[in-house]
Tab-separated table of C-alpha atoms in Angstrom:
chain	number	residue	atom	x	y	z
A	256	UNK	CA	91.065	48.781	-81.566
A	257	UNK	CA	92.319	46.584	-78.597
A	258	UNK	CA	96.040	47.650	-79.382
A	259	UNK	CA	94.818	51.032	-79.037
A	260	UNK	CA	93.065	51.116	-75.866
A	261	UNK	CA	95.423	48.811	-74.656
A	262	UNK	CA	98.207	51.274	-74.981
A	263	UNK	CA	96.242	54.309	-74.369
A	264	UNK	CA	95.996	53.328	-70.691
A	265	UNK	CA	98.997	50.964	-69.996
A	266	UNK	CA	101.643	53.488	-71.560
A	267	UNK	CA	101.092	56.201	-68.731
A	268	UNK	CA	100.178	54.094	-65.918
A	269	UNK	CA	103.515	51.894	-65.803
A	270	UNK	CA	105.260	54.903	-66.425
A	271	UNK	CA	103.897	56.132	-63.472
A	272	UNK	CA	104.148	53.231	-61.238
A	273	UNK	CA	107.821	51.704	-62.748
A	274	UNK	CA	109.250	54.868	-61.687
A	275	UNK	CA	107.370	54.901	-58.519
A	276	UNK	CA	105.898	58.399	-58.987
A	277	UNK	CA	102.883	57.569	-57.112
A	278	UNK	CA	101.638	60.872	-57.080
A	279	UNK	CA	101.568	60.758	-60.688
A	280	UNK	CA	99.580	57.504	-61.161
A	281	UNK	CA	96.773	58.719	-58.669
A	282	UNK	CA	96.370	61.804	-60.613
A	283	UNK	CA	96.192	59.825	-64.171
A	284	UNK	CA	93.341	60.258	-66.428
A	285	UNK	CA	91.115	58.121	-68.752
A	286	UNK	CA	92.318	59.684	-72.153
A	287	UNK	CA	91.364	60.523	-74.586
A	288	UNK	CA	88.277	61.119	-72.996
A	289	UNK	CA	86.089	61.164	-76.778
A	290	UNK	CA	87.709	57.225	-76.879
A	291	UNK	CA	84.758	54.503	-77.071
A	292	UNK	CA	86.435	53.052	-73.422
A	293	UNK	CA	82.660	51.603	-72.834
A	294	UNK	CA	84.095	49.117	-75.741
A	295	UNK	CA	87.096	48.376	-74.028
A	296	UNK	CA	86.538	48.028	-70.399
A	297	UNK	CA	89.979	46.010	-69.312
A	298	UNK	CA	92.259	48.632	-70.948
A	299	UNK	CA	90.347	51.583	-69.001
A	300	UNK	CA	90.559	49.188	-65.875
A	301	UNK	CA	94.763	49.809	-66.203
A	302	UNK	CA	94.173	53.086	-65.257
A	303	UNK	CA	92.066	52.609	-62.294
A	304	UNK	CA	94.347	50.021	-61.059
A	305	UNK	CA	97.166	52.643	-61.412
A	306	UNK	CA	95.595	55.185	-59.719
A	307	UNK	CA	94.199	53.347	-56.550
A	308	UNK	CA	98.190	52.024	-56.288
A	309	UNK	CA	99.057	55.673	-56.148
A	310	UNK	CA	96.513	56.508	-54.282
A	311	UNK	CA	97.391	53.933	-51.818
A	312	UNK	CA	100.907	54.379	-51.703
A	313	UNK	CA	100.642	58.095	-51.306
A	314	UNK	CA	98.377	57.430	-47.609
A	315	UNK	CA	95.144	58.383	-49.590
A	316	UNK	CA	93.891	54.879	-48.999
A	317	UNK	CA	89.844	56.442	-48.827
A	318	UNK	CA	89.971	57.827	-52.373
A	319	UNK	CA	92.299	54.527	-53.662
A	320	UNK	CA	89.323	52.186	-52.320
A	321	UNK	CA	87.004	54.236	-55.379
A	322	UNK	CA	89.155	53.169	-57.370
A	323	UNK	CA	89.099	50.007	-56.346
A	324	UNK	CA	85.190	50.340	-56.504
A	325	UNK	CA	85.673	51.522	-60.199
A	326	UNK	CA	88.058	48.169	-60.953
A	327	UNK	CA	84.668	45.916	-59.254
A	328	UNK	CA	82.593	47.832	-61.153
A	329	UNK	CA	84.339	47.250	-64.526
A	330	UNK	CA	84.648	43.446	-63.710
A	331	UNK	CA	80.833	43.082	-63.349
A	332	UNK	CA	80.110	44.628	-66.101
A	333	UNK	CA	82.866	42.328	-68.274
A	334	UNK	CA	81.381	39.297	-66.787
A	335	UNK	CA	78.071	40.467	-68.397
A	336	UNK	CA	79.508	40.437	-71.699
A	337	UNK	CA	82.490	37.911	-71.813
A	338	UNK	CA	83.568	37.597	-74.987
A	339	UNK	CA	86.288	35.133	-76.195
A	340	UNK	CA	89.019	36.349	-73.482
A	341	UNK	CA	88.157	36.358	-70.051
A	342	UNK	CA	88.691	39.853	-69.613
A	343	UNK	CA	87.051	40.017	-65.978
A	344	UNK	CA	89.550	37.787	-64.411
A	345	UNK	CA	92.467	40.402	-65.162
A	346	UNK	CA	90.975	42.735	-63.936
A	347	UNK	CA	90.110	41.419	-60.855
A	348	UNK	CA	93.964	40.556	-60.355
A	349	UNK	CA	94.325	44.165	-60.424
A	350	UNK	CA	91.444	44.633	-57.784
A	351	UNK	CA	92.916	42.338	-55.632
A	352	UNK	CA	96.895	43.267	-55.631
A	353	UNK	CA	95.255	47.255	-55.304
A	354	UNK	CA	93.279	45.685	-52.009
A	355	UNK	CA	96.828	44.513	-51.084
A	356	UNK	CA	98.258	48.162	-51.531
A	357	UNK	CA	95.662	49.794	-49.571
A	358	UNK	CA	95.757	46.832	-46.283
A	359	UNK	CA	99.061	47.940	-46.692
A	360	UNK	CA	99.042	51.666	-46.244
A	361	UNK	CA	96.567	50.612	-43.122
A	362	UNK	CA	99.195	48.827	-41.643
A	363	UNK	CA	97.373	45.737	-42.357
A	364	UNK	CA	100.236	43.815	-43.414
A	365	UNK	CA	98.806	40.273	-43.105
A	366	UNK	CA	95.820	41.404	-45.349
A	367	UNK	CA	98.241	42.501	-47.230
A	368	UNK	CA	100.442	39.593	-47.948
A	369	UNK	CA	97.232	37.409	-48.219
A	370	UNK	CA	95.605	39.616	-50.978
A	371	UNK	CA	98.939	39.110	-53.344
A	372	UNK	CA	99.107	35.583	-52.668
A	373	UNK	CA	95.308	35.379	-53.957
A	374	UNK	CA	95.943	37.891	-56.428
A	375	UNK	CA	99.094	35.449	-58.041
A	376	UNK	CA	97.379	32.446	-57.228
A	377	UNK	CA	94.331	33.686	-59.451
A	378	UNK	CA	96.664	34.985	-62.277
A	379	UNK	CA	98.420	31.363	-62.474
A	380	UNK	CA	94.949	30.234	-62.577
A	381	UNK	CA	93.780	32.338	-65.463
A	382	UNK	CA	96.684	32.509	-67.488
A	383	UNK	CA	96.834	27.981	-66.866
A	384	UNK	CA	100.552	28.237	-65.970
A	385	UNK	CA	99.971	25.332	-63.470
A	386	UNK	CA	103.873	24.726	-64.020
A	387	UNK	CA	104.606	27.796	-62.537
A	388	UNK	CA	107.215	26.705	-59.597
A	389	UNK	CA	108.172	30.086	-58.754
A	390	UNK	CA	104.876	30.932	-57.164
A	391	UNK	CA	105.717	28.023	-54.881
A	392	UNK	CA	109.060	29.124	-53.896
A	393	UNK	CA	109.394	31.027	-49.992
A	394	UNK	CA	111.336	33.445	-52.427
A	395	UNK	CA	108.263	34.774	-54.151
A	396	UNK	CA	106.074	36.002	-51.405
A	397	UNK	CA	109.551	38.523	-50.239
A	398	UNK	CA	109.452	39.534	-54.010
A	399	UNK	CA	105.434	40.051	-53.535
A	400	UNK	CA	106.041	42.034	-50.409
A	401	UNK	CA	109.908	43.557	-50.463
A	402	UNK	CA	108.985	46.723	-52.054
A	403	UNK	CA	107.177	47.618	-48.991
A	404	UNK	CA	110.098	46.772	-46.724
A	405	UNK	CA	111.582	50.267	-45.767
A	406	UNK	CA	114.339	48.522	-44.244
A	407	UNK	CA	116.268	47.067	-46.606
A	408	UNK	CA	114.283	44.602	-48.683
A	409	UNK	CA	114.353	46.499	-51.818
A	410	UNK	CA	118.425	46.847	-51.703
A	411	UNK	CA	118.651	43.138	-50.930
A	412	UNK	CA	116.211	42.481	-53.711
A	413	UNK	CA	118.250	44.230	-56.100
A	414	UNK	CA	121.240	42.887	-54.999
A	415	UNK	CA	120.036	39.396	-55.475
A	416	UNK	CA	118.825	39.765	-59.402
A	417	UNK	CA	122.456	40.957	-60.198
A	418	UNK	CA	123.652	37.743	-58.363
A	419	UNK	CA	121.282	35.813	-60.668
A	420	UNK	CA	121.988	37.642	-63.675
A	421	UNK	CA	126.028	37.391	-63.042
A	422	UNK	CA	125.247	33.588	-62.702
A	423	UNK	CA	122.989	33.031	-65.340
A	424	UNK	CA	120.179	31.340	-63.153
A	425	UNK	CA	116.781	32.323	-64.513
A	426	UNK	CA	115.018	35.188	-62.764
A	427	UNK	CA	111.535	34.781	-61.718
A	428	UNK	CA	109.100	37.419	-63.136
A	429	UNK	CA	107.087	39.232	-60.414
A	430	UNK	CA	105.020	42.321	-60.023
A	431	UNK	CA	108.387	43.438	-57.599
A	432	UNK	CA	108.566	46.695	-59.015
A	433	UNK	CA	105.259	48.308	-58.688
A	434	UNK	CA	105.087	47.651	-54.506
């Protein structure tokens, strides 16, 4: 089932990447490897998606872009078959914030920056959240891009959700962890 797949993949790789072990998402695996993944094609993307982040944020940025290959090649072939759920645009959300990951690690930071805004731009899109005033906020391109800040952005980051959460304001939900 979709549950199944679904878990099968996403289980391991946010392990991996919530706990920034980056190592360990580029060496994740597509298991178990008897599962009929040809009939779920989004839940194996997950895993390519974690591994090209590792990849990428480990300096391997060669080996992360065939992943990233992997994620485009999954995304053609879901366009082919589109079901009910538009299965290809996910994945190529993860194809472009892994881009963003790998301009990164090539010191391409404006690349960078610009592949996450398209990447949350075409989420809002997909998911129709066209109320989503966050996105629109100066305060969510530093939570796209703090993570890779080495010089203080993550502290201040952190600092600033316990603020929120201490005064009750709502706190924006971002891809902030994974970096």
């Amino acid at each position: 089932s979709f549950k199944t797949a679904f878990h099968l993949s996403s289980i391991p790789a946010r392990y991996a990447l919530e706990r920034r072990r980056w190592s360990e998402a580029a060496a994740l695996e597509v298991r178990p490897a008897a599962f009929p993944w040809d009939h779920f094609r989004y839940a194996e993307a997950i895993t390519y998606f974690a591994r090209a982040m590792g990849l990428a944020r480990s300096g391997d940025t060669a080996s992360a872009r065939k992943e990233i290959e992997k994620l485009a090649s999954i995304q053609k072939a879901l366009e082919q078959a589109r079901g009910e759920y538009n299965w290809e645009a996910q994945v190529e959300v993860q194809r472009l914030a892994a881009s963003a990951c790998v301009a990164h690690a090539e010191g391409n930071n404006e690349k960078a920056l610009q592949l996450l805004r398209t990447a949350a731009e075409h989420a809002v899109s997909v998911h129709g959240h066209e109320d989503f005033r966050f996105r629109t906020s100066s305060w969510a391109d530093f939570a796209m891009y703090q993570s890779w800040d080495e010089g203080g952005g993550y502290a201040f980051m952190l600092k600033n959700r316990q603020e929120q959460r201490a005064t009750g304001r709502p706190i924006p939900q971002v891809n902030e962890e994974y970096g």
